[in-house]
mmCIF file of C-alpha atoms in Angstrom:
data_model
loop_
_atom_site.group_PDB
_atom_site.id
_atom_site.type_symbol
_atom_site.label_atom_id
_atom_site.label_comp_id
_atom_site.label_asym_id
_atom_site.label_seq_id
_atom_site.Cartn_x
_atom_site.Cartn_y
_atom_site.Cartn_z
ATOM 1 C CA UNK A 1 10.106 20.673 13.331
ATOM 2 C CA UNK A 2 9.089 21.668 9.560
ATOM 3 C CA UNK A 3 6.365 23.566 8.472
ATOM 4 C CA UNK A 4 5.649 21.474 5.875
ATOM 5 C CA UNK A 5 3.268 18.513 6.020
ATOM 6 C CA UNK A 6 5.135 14.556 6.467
ATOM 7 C CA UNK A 7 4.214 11.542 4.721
ATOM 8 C CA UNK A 8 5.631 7.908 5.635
ATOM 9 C CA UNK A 9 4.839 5.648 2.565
ATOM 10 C CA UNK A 10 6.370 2.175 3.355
ATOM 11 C CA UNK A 11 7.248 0.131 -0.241
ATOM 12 C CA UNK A 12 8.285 3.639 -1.152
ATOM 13 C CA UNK A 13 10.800 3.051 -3.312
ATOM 14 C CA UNK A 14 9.050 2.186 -6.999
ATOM 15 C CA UNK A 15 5.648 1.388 -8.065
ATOM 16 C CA UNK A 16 2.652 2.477 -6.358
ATOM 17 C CA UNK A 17 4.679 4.110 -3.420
ATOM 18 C CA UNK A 18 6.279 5.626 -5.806
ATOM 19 C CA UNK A 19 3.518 7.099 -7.181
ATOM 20 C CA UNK A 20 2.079 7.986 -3.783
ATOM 21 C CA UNK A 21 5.332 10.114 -3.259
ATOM 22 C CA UNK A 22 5.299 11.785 -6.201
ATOM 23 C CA UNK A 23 2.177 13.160 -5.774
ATOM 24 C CA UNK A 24 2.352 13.652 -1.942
ATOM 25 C CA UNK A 25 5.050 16.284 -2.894
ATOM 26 C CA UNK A 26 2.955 17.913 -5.702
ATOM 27 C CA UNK A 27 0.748 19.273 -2.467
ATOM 28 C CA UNK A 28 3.736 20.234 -0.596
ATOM 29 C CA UNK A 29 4.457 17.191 1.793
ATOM 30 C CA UNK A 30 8.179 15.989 2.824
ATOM 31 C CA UNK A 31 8.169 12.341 2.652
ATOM 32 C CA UNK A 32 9.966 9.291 4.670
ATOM 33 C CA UNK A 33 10.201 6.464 2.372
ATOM 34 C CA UNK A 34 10.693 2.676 3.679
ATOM 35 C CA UNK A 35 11.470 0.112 1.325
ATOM 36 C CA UNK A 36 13.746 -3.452 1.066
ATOM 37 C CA UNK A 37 15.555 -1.659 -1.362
ATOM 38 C CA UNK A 38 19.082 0.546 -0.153
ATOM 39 C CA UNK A 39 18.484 4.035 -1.307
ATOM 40 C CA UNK A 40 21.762 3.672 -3.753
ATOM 41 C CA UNK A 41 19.503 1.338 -5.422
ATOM 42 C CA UNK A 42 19.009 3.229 -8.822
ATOM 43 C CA UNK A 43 15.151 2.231 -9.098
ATOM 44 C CA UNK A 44 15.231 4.437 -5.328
ATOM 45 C CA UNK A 45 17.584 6.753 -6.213
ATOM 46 C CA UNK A 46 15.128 7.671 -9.209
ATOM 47 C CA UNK A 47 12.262 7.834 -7.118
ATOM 48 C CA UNK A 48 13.700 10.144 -4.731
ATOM 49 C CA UNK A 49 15.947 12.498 -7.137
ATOM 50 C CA UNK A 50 12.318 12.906 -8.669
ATOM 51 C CA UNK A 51 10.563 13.541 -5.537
ATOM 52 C CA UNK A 52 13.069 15.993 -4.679
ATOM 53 C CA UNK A 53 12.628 17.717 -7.715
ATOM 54 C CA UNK A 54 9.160 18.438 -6.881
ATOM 55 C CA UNK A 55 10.574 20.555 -3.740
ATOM 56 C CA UNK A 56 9.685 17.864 -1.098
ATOM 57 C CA UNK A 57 12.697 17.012 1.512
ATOM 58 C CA UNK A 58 12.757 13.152 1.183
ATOM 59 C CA UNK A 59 14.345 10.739 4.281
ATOM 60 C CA UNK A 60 14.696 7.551 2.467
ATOM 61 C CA UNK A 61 15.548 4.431 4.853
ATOM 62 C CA UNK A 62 16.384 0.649 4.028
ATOM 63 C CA UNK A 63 13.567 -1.132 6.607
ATOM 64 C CA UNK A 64 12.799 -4.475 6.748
ATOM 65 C CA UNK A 65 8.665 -3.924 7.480
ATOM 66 C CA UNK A 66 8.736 -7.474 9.157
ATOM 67 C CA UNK A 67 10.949 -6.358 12.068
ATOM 68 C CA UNK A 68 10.396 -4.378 14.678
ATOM 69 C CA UNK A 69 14.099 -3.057 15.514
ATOM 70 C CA UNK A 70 13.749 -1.631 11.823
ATOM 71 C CA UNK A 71 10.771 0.241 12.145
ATOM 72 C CA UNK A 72 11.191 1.222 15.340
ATOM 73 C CA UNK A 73 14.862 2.710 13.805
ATOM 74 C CA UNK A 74 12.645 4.043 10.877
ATOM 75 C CA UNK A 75 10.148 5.958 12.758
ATOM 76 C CA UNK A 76 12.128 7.271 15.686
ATOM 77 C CA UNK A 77 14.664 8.705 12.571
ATOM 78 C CA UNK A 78 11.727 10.628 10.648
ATOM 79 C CA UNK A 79 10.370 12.001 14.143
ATOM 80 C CA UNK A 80 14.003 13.387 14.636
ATOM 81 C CA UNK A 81 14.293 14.448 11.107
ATOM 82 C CA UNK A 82 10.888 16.288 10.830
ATOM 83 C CA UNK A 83 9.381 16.356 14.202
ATOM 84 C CA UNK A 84 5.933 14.873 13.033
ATOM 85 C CA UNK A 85 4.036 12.394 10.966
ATOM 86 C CA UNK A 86 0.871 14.048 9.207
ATOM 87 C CA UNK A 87 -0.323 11.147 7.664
ATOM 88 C CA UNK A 88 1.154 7.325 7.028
ATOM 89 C CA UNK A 89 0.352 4.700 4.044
ATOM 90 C CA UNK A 90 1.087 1.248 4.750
ATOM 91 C CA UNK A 91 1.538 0.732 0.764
ATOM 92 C CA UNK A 92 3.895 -2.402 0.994
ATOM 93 C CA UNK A 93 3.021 -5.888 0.077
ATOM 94 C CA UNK A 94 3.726 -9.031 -1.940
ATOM 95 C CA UNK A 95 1.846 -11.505 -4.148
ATOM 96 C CA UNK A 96 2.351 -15.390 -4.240
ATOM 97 C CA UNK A 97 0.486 -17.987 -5.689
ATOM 98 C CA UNK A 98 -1.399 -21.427 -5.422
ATOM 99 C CA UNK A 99 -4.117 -23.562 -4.546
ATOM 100 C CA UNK A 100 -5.026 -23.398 -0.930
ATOM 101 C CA UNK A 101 -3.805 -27.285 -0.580
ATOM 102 C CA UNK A 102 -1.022 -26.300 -2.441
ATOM 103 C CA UNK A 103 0.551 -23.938 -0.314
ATOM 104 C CA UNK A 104 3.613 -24.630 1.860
ATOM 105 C CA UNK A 105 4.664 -23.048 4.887
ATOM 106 C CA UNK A 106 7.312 -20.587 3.556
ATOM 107 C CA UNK A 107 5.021 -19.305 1.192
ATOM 108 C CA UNK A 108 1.787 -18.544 3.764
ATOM 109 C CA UNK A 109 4.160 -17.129 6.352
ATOM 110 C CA UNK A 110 6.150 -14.647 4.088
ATOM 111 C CA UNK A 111 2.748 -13.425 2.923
ATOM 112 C CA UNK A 112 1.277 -12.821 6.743
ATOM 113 C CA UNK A 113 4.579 -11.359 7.856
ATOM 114 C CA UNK A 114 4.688 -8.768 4.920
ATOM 115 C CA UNK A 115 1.579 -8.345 3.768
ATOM 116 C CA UNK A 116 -0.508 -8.552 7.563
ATOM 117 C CA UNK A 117 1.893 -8.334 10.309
ATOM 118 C CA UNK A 118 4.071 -5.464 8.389
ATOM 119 C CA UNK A 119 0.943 -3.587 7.925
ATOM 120 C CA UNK A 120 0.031 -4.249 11.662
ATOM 121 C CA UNK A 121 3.695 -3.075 12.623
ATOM 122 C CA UNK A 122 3.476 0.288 10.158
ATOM 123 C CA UNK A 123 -0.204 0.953 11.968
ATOM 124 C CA UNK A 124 1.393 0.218 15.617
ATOM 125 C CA UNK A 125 3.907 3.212 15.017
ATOM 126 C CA UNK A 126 1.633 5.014 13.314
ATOM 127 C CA UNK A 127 -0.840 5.292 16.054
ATOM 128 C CA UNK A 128 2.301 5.986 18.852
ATOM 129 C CA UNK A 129 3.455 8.808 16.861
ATOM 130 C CA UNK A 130 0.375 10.349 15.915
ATOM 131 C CA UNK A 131 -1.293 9.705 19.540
ATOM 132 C CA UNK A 132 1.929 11.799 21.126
ATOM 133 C CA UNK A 133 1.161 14.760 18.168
ATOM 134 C CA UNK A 134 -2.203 14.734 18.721
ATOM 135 C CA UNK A 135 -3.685 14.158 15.147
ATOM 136 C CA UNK A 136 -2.934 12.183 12.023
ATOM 137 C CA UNK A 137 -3.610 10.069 8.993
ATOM 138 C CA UNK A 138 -3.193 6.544 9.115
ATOM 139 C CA UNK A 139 -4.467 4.447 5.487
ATOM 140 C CA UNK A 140 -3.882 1.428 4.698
ATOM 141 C CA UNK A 141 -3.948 -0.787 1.368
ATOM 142 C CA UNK A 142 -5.767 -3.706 0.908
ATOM 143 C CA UNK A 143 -7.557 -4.961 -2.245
ATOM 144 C CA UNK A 144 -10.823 -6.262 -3.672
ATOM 145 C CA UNK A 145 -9.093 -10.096 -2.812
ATOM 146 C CA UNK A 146 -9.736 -8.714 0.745
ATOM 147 C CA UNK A 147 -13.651 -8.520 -0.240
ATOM 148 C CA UNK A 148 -13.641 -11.788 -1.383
ATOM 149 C CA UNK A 149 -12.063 -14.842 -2.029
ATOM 150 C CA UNK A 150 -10.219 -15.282 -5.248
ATOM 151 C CA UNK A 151 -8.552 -18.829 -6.517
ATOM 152 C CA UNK A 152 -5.091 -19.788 -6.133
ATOM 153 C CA UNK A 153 -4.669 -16.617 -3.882
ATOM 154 C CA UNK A 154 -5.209 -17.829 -0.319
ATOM 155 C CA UNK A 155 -2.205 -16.471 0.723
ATOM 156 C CA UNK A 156 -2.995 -12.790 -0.392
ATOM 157 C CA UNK A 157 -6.681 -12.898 0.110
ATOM 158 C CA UNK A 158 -5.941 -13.555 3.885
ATOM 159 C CA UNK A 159 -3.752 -11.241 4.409
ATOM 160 C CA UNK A 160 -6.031 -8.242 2.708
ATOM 161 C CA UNK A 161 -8.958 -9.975 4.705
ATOM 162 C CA UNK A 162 -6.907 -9.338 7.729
ATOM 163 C CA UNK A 163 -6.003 -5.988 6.924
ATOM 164 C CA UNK A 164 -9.316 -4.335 6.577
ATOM 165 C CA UNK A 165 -10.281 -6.216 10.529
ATOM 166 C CA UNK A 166 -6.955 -4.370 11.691
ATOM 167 C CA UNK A 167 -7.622 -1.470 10.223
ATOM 168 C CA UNK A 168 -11.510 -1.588 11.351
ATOM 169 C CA UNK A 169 -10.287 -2.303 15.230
ATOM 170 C CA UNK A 170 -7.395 0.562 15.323
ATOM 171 C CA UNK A 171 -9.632 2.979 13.762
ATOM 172 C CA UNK A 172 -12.362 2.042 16.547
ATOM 173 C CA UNK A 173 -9.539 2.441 19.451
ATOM 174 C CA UNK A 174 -8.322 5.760 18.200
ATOM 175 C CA UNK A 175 -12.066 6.832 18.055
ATOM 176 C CA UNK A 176 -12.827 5.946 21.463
ATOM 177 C CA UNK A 177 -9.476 7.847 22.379
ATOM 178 C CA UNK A 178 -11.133 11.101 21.138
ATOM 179 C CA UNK A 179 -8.220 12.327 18.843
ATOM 180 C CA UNK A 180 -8.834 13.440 15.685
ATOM 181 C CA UNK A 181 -6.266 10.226 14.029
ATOM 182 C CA UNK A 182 -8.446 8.449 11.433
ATOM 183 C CA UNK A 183 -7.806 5.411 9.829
ATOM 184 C CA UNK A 184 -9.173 3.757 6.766
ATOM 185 C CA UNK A 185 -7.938 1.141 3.898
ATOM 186 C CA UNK A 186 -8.103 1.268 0.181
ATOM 187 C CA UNK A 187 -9.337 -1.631 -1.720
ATOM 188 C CA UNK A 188 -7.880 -1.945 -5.316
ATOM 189 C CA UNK A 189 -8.413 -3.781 -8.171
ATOM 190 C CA UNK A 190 -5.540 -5.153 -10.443
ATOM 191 C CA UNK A 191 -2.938 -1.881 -11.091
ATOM 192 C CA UNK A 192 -0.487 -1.528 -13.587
ATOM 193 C CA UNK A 193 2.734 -1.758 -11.236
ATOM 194 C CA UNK A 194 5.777 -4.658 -11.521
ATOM 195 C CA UNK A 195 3.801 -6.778 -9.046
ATOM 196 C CA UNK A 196 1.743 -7.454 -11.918
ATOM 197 C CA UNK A 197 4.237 -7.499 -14.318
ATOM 198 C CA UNK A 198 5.457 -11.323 -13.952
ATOM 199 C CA UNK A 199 4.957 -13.920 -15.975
ATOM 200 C CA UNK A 200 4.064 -15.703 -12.904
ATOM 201 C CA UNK A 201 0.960 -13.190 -12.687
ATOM 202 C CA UNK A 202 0.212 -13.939 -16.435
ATOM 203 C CA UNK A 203 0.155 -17.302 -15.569
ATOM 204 C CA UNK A 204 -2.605 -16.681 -13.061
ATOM 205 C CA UNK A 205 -4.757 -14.319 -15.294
ATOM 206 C CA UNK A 206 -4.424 -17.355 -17.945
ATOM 207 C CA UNK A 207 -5.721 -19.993 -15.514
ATOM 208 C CA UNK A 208 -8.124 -18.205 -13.742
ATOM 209 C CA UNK A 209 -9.676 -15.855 -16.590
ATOM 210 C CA UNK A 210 -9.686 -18.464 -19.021
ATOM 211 C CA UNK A 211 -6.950 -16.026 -20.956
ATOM 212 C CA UNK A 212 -3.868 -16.967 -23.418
ATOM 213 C CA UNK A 213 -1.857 -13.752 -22.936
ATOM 214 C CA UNK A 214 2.461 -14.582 -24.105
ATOM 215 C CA UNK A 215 3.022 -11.636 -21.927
ATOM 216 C CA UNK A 216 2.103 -8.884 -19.422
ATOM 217 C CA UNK A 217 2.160 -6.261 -21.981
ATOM 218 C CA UNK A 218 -0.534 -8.320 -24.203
ATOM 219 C CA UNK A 219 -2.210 -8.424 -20.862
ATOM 220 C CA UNK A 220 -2.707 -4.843 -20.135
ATOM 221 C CA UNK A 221 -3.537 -3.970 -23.869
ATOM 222 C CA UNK A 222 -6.634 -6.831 -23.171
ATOM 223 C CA UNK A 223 -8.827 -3.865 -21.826
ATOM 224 C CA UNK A 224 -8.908 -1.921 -25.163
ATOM 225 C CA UNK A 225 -11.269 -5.563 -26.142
ATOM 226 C CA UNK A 226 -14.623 -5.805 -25.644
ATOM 227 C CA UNK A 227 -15.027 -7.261 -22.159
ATOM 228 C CA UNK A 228 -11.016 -6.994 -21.659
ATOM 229 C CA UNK A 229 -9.749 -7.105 -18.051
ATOM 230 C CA UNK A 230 -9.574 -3.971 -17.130
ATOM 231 C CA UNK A 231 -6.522 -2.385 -14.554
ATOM 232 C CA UNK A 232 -6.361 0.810 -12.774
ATOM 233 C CA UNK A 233 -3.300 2.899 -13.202
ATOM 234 C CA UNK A 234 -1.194 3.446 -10.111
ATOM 235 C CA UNK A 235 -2.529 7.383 -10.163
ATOM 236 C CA UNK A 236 -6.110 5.856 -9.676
ATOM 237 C CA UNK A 237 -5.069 4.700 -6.494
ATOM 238 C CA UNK A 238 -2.908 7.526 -5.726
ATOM 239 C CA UNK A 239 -5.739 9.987 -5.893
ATOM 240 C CA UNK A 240 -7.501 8.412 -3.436
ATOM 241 C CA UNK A 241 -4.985 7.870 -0.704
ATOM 242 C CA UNK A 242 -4.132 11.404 -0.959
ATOM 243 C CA UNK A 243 -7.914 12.152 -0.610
ATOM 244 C CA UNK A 244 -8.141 10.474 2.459
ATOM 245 C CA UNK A 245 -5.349 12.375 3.358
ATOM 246 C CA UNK A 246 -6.387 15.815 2.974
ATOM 247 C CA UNK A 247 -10.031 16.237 2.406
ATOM 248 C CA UNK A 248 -11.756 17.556 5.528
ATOM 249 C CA UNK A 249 -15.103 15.475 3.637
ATOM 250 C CA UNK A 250 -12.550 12.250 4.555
ATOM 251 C CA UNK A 251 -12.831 13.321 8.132
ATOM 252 C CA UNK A 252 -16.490 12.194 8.272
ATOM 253 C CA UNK A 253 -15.634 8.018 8.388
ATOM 254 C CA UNK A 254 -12.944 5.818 9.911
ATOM 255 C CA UNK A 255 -12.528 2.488 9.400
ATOM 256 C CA UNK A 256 -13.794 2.403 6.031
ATOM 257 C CA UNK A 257 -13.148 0.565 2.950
ATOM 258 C CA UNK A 258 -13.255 2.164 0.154
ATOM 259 C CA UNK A 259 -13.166 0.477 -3.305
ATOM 260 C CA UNK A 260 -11.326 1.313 -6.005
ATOM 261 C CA UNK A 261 -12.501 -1.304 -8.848
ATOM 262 C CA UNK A 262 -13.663 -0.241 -12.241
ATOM 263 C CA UNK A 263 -17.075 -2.175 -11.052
ATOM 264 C CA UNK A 264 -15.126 -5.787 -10.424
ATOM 265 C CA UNK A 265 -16.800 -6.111 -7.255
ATOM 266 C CA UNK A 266 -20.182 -6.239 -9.260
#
């Protein structure tokens, strides 16, 4: 078993996981990162030589979050590996788009078995692992589409709807099992990472904003305009997942959202 602290950080591989590992192992935590990806992948294999340059011991693992013989695999090798799981961020997700008649059944399900059931699965581990240690740190990401609804994103606001009532009803269970395991679920607004960087995404700012951006680099440079959409930078949401992961002040809720929006919610 290590001395060091252990993060899990599924969708670890680039983006806001990434990010989330980076600065895990800037405060001294090992880290076991899930993602699609293989680890040879060289968008991985950047994340993790950097990681690893910050002095942090990093398991990476190809999982599939939608299956269960994966994660199981996943989790059972990082409790072998480190012998515990201090905290665990259920970062992974997808976007899709379309009008609520729209939608098809390919599209709906892939969202709810990513974005909802994956989280679900990350969570059900989660809570085995850290119920056998004793204590832990279980957040989870949702958004401000899982505040309220948002056109031509049925698909993703359900799913974030969903995960704030999951994470609401595991953090009420672990409660009422008297160890200290908290869980809570951050609620972001738009972020700089690749899942916004689609034209498919432009599209949707366009048609739903009322915008005319060529590209998603006109689209980011919007907020330097008067009234420009404004994103938060992956560290924005970074800061506060590793908040909730080591404050002692963070011990004082569970199952809590808390909003990360540059005001969109007003």
């Amino acid at each position: 078993m290590t001395d060091k602290k252990v993060v899990l950080i599924t969708g670890g591989a680039m983006g806001q996981g990434a990010m989330h590992a980076v600065e895990f192992a800037k405060v001294g935590y090992d880290c076991v990162l899930l993602d699609m990806l293989d680890p040879s992948d060289e968008r991985f294999a950047a994340t993790v030589a950097e990681v690893e340059g910050l002095g942090a011991t990093v398991l990476p693992i190809k999982t599939n979050i939608c299956s269960t013989p994966d994660m199981e695999a996943a989790f059972a090798a990082a409790w072998e590996k480190f012998g515990r799981l201090d905290v665990v961020v259920a970062n992974a997700g997808i976007i899709n788009f379309g009008y609520t008649w729209e939608l098809e059944d390919e599209k709906v399900q892939k969202a709810l078995a990513v974005n909802l059931e994956g989280t679900w699965r990350t969570d059900k581990y989660a809570a085995q692992y850290m119920r056998k240690q004793g204590y832990g740190r279980i957040i989870n990401i949702s958004s401000v589409s899982g505040l309220k609804g948002t056109e031509q994103l049925a698909t993703y606001c359900m799913t974030k709807f969903g995960i704030i009532g999951l994470t609401k009803t595991l953090a009420l269970e672990l409660r009422n099992s008297g160890l200290p395991i908290y869980c809570n679920v951050v609620c972001p607004t738009k972020v700089r990472t690749p899942m916004c960087e689609t034209q498919q995404y432009v599209d949707f700012v366009n048609s739903t904003m009322g915008k005319n951006f060529e590209n998603w680099q006109e689209m980011f440079e919007d907020e330097k305009n008067p009234g420009g959409i404004k994103f938060l930078n992956p560290i924005d949401v970074t800061e506060m997942v590793v908040w909730l992961a080591e404050s002692e002040a963070a011990t004082k809720f569970t199952g809590r959202e808390i909003v990360v929006d540059r005001g969109a919610m007003l």
